[in-house]
């Protein structure tokens, strides 16, 4: 059973109780690791590990609150995407549309599979942490009355260990699924833009000199383009807070995990855990920036496709005013952005990596 507290799910008493249980459990877990950080102030490696997992756990906790408040708005965006598929038509462009859908499906499934496999390895490492480190639990946590101490409370310690294993398995799997859902929304907007390009390029072939059909098709494509633009704007509004949080959290995790891997280089097992955490953060940010880049590039190609559809020898000026309108609107690329932060694209991704490298260099020089 997943955690997706929209209006329909919340109206079911069993689901509402389950969602409340997960939210309370996530709150207890986050508070326990946050309280434990004060015990690691005298050890730089342990402090860094605690901070890294506090940052990652805060992101998961933030997503729990986000879906608690905004699940219905995410549903609205998904419903809008479903309406986009109703704009597609059969005809000469059908083969190109299927090819575009197939290509984007393979791209997003490939990237998501890589991320899920990496997350699975990370989950195994976390659960097995007590086997190859001096820690008694997967996460350094602190509870009242030292309940986490195996020498004082052995049975409760086992329950806490099983509870943390459940938290790791459930919440990291849930996070993977919700992130795949969120990035798939932008991917489907990119597919819709590609479909628009394909239909524009086959417009003259479809109409075959029929002015009435050409007029109705150009109006349909203008409306389709406008709907995509509104959906992109709405997605940026709905995902404004998560996009900001993603950029901040990934920036902190990459900087901190690389620094801690350097600090723990004499302990290969601990260093490997931080390196994997770094790759997960980079992979997460890479996935979002890649699809943001693809959407921006595809939105610009709409203007080129509309120009190819322009044929002044067929149709009236009013018909081609619609095509010129598409060209004009496509001059400004559609972007994935959460103001005031920069756009999610590969250029800004490289800039973030440069900033991480600068912070890492500063920290290492400070220690030296």
mmCIF file of C-alpha atoms in Angstrom, residues 122-273:
data_model
loop_
_atom_site.group_PDB
_atom_site.id
_atom_site.type_symbol
_atom_site.label_atom_id
_atom_site.label_comp_id
_atom_site.label_asym_id
_atom_site.label_seq_id
_atom_site.Cartn_x
_atom_site.Cartn_y
_atom_site.Cartn_z
ATOM 1 C CA UNK A 122 22.246 1.470 -1.252
ATOM 2 C CA UNK A 123 19.365 -0.095 0.704
ATOM 3 C CA UNK A 124 21.314 -3.343 1.105
ATOM 4 C CA UNK A 125 24.351 -1.406 2.344
ATOM 5 C CA UNK A 126 22.276 0.518 4.872
ATOM 6 C CA UNK A 127 20.509 -2.527 6.281
ATOM 7 C CA UNK A 128 23.790 -4.430 6.604
ATOM 8 C CA UNK A 129 25.642 -1.499 8.225
ATOM 9 C CA UNK A 130 25.811 -3.156 11.703
ATOM 10 C CA UNK A 131 27.570 -6.160 10.141
ATOM 11 C CA UNK A 132 30.611 -4.249 8.885
ATOM 12 C CA UNK A 133 30.784 -1.173 11.140
ATOM 13 C CA UNK A 134 30.781 -0.516 14.868
ATOM 14 C CA UNK A 135 27.231 0.837 14.706
ATOM 15 C CA UNK A 136 24.443 -1.160 16.333
ATOM 16 C CA UNK A 137 21.772 0.217 13.986
ATOM 17 C CA UNK A 138 21.631 1.112 10.267
ATOM 18 C CA UNK A 139 21.239 4.782 11.257
ATOM 19 C CA UNK A 140 22.767 6.479 14.261
ATOM 20 C CA UNK A 141 19.657 7.204 16.308
ATOM 21 C CA UNK A 142 18.942 8.196 19.883
ATOM 22 C CA UNK A 143 15.812 7.492 21.910
ATOM 23 C CA UNK A 144 14.682 8.365 25.455
ATOM 24 C CA UNK A 145 16.049 6.163 28.247
ATOM 25 C CA UNK A 146 18.762 4.865 25.870
ATOM 26 C CA UNK A 147 16.313 2.425 24.305
ATOM 27 C CA UNK A 148 18.687 1.951 21.362
ATOM 28 C CA UNK A 149 21.416 0.508 23.636
ATOM 29 C CA UNK A 150 21.568 -3.303 23.087
ATOM 30 C CA UNK A 151 23.246 -3.910 26.453
ATOM 31 C CA UNK A 152 20.436 -2.211 28.404
ATOM 32 C CA UNK A 153 17.393 -2.998 26.269
ATOM 33 C CA UNK A 154 18.224 -5.916 23.949
ATOM 34 C CA UNK A 155 14.644 -6.677 22.897
ATOM 35 C CA UNK A 156 13.727 -3.058 22.240
ATOM 36 C CA UNK A 157 16.993 -2.693 20.327
ATOM 37 C CA UNK A 158 15.897 -5.514 18.010
ATOM 38 C CA UNK A 159 12.535 -3.802 17.498
ATOM 39 C CA UNK A 160 14.271 -0.511 16.680
ATOM 40 C CA UNK A 161 16.540 -2.311 14.199
ATOM 41 C CA UNK A 162 13.540 -3.930 12.477
ATOM 42 C CA UNK A 163 11.741 -0.580 12.506
ATOM 43 C CA UNK A 164 14.679 1.145 10.810
ATOM 44 C CA UNK A 165 14.888 -1.659 8.241
ATOM 45 C CA UNK A 166 11.204 -1.101 7.454
ATOM 46 C CA UNK A 167 11.771 2.648 7.185
ATOM 47 C CA UNK A 168 14.696 2.122 4.819
ATOM 48 C CA UNK A 169 12.845 -0.335 2.596
ATOM 49 C CA UNK A 170 9.540 1.496 2.490
ATOM 50 C CA UNK A 171 10.489 5.162 2.373
ATOM 51 C CA UNK A 172 13.391 4.801 -0.070
ATOM 52 C CA UNK A 173 11.234 2.654 -2.360
ATOM 53 C CA UNK A 174 8.408 5.177 -2.014
ATOM 54 C CA UNK A 175 10.782 8.050 -2.767
ATOM 55 C CA UNK A 176 12.038 6.267 -5.886
ATOM 56 C CA UNK A 177 8.479 5.735 -7.137
ATOM 57 C CA UNK A 178 7.352 9.307 -6.456
ATOM 58 C CA UNK A 179 10.448 10.787 -8.084
ATOM 59 C CA UNK A 180 9.903 8.579 -11.131
ATOM 60 C CA UNK A 181 6.277 9.761 -11.225
ATOM 61 C CA UNK A 182 7.280 13.418 -10.988
ATOM 62 C CA UNK A 183 9.999 13.286 -13.623
ATOM 63 C CA UNK A 184 7.709 11.248 -15.899
ATOM 64 C CA UNK A 185 5.284 14.173 -15.962
ATOM 65 C CA UNK A 186 7.941 16.418 -17.505
ATOM 66 C CA UNK A 187 8.973 13.572 -19.794
ATOM 67 C CA UNK A 188 5.401 13.245 -21.066
ATOM 68 C CA UNK A 189 5.299 16.989 -21.729
ATOM 69 C CA UNK A 190 8.419 16.506 -23.853
ATOM 70 C CA UNK A 191 6.659 13.682 -25.696
ATOM 71 C CA UNK A 192 3.665 15.960 -26.307
ATOM 72 C CA UNK A 193 5.985 18.593 -27.814
ATOM 73 C CA UNK A 194 7.598 15.975 -30.050
ATOM 74 C CA UNK A 195 4.154 14.779 -31.164
ATOM 75 C CA UNK A 196 3.284 18.391 -32.010
ATOM 76 C CA UNK A 197 6.451 18.642 -34.119
ATOM 77 C CA UNK A 198 5.639 15.421 -35.973
ATOM 78 C CA UNK A 199 2.082 16.549 -36.728
ATOM 79 C CA UNK A 200 3.272 19.958 -37.941
ATOM 80 C CA UNK A 201 5.766 18.346 -40.313
ATOM 81 C CA UNK A 202 3.029 16.103 -41.748
ATOM 82 C CA UNK A 203 0.392 18.848 -41.880
ATOM 83 C CA UNK A 204 0.553 19.491 -45.633
ATOM 84 C CA UNK A 205 0.622 15.784 -46.391
ATOM 85 C CA UNK A 206 -2.454 15.220 -44.219
ATOM 86 C CA UNK A 207 -4.497 18.077 -45.680
ATOM 87 C CA UNK A 208 -3.402 17.496 -49.297
ATOM 88 C CA UNK A 209 -4.637 20.898 -50.481
ATOM 89 C CA UNK A 210 -7.956 20.804 -48.567
ATOM 90 C CA UNK A 211 -8.257 24.355 -47.218
ATOM 91 C CA UNK A 212 -11.061 23.597 -44.745
ATOM 92 C CA UNK A 213 -9.140 20.661 -43.278
ATOM 93 C CA UNK A 214 -5.976 22.776 -43.152
ATOM 94 C CA UNK A 215 -7.830 25.515 -41.266
ATOM 95 C CA UNK A 216 -9.262 23.121 -38.677
ATOM 96 C CA UNK A 217 -5.927 21.319 -38.221
ATOM 97 C CA UNK A 218 -3.953 24.518 -37.683
ATOM 98 C CA UNK A 219 -6.478 25.660 -35.076
ATOM 99 C CA UNK A 220 -6.234 22.286 -33.357
ATOM 100 C CA UNK A 221 -2.434 22.412 -33.300
ATOM 101 C CA UNK A 222 -2.412 25.986 -31.961
ATOM 102 C CA UNK A 223 -4.746 24.923 -29.163
ATOM 103 C CA UNK A 224 -2.604 21.835 -28.517
ATOM 104 C CA UNK A 225 0.525 23.999 -28.244
ATOM 105 C CA UNK A 226 -1.208 26.424 -25.891
ATOM 106 C CA UNK A 227 -2.348 23.549 -23.692
ATOM 107 C CA UNK A 228 1.217 22.208 -23.426
ATOM 108 C CA UNK A 229 2.508 25.665 -22.462
ATOM 109 C CA UNK A 230 -0.143 26.008 -19.756
ATOM 110 C CA UNK A 231 0.669 22.525 -18.450
ATOM 111 C CA UNK A 232 4.382 23.342 -18.204
ATOM 112 C CA UNK A 233 3.588 26.523 -16.283
ATOM 113 C CA UNK A 234 1.240 24.588 -14.023
ATOM 114 C CA UNK A 235 3.858 21.880 -13.405
ATOM 115 C CA UNK A 236 6.394 24.505 -12.389
ATOM 116 C CA UNK A 237 3.825 25.923 -9.954
ATOM 117 C CA UNK A 238 2.844 22.545 -8.491
ATOM 118 C CA UNK A 239 6.440 21.298 -8.179
ATOM 119 C CA UNK A 240 7.909 24.664 -7.168
ATOM 120 C CA UNK A 241 8.789 23.653 -3.598
ATOM 121 C CA UNK A 242 10.079 20.135 -4.490
ATOM 122 C CA UNK A 243 12.292 21.543 -7.256
ATOM 123 C CA UNK A 244 13.841 24.043 -4.837
ATOM 124 C CA UNK A 245 14.338 21.345 -2.216
ATOM 125 C CA UNK A 246 15.886 18.962 -4.751
ATOM 126 C CA UNK A 247 18.488 21.466 -5.851
ATOM 127 C CA UNK A 248 19.425 22.401 -2.269
ATOM 128 C CA UNK A 249 19.502 18.819 -0.967
ATOM 129 C CA UNK A 250 21.465 17.418 -3.902
ATOM 130 C CA UNK A 251 23.964 20.266 -3.704
ATOM 131 C CA UNK A 252 24.517 19.614 0.015
ATOM 132 C CA UNK A 253 24.632 15.829 -0.359
ATOM 133 C CA UNK A 254 27.168 15.887 -3.192
ATOM 134 C CA UNK A 255 29.442 18.321 -1.345
ATOM 135 C CA UNK A 256 29.152 16.528 1.993
ATOM 136 C CA UNK A 257 29.438 12.961 0.663
ATOM 137 C CA UNK A 258 32.581 13.724 -1.343
ATOM 138 C CA UNK A 259 34.121 15.465 1.656
ATOM 139 C CA UNK A 260 33.268 12.561 3.970
ATOM 140 C CA UNK A 261 34.578 10.015 1.457
ATOM 141 C CA UNK A 262 37.894 11.870 1.513
ATOM 142 C CA UNK A 263 37.861 11.966 5.316
ATOM 143 C CA UNK A 264 37.086 8.229 5.559
ATOM 144 C CA UNK A 265 39.481 7.149 2.796
ATOM 145 C CA UNK A 266 41.368 4.941 5.278
ATOM 146 C CA UNK A 267 38.173 2.944 5.876
ATOM 147 C CA UNK A 268 37.148 1.628 2.415
ATOM 148 C CA UNK A 269 33.727 0.375 3.526
ATOM 149 C CA UNK A 270 32.648 3.712 4.978
ATOM 150 C CA UNK A 271 34.147 5.590 2.031
ATOM 151 C CA UNK A 272 32.261 3.324 -0.399
ATOM 152 C CA UNK A 273 28.973 4.173 1.321
#
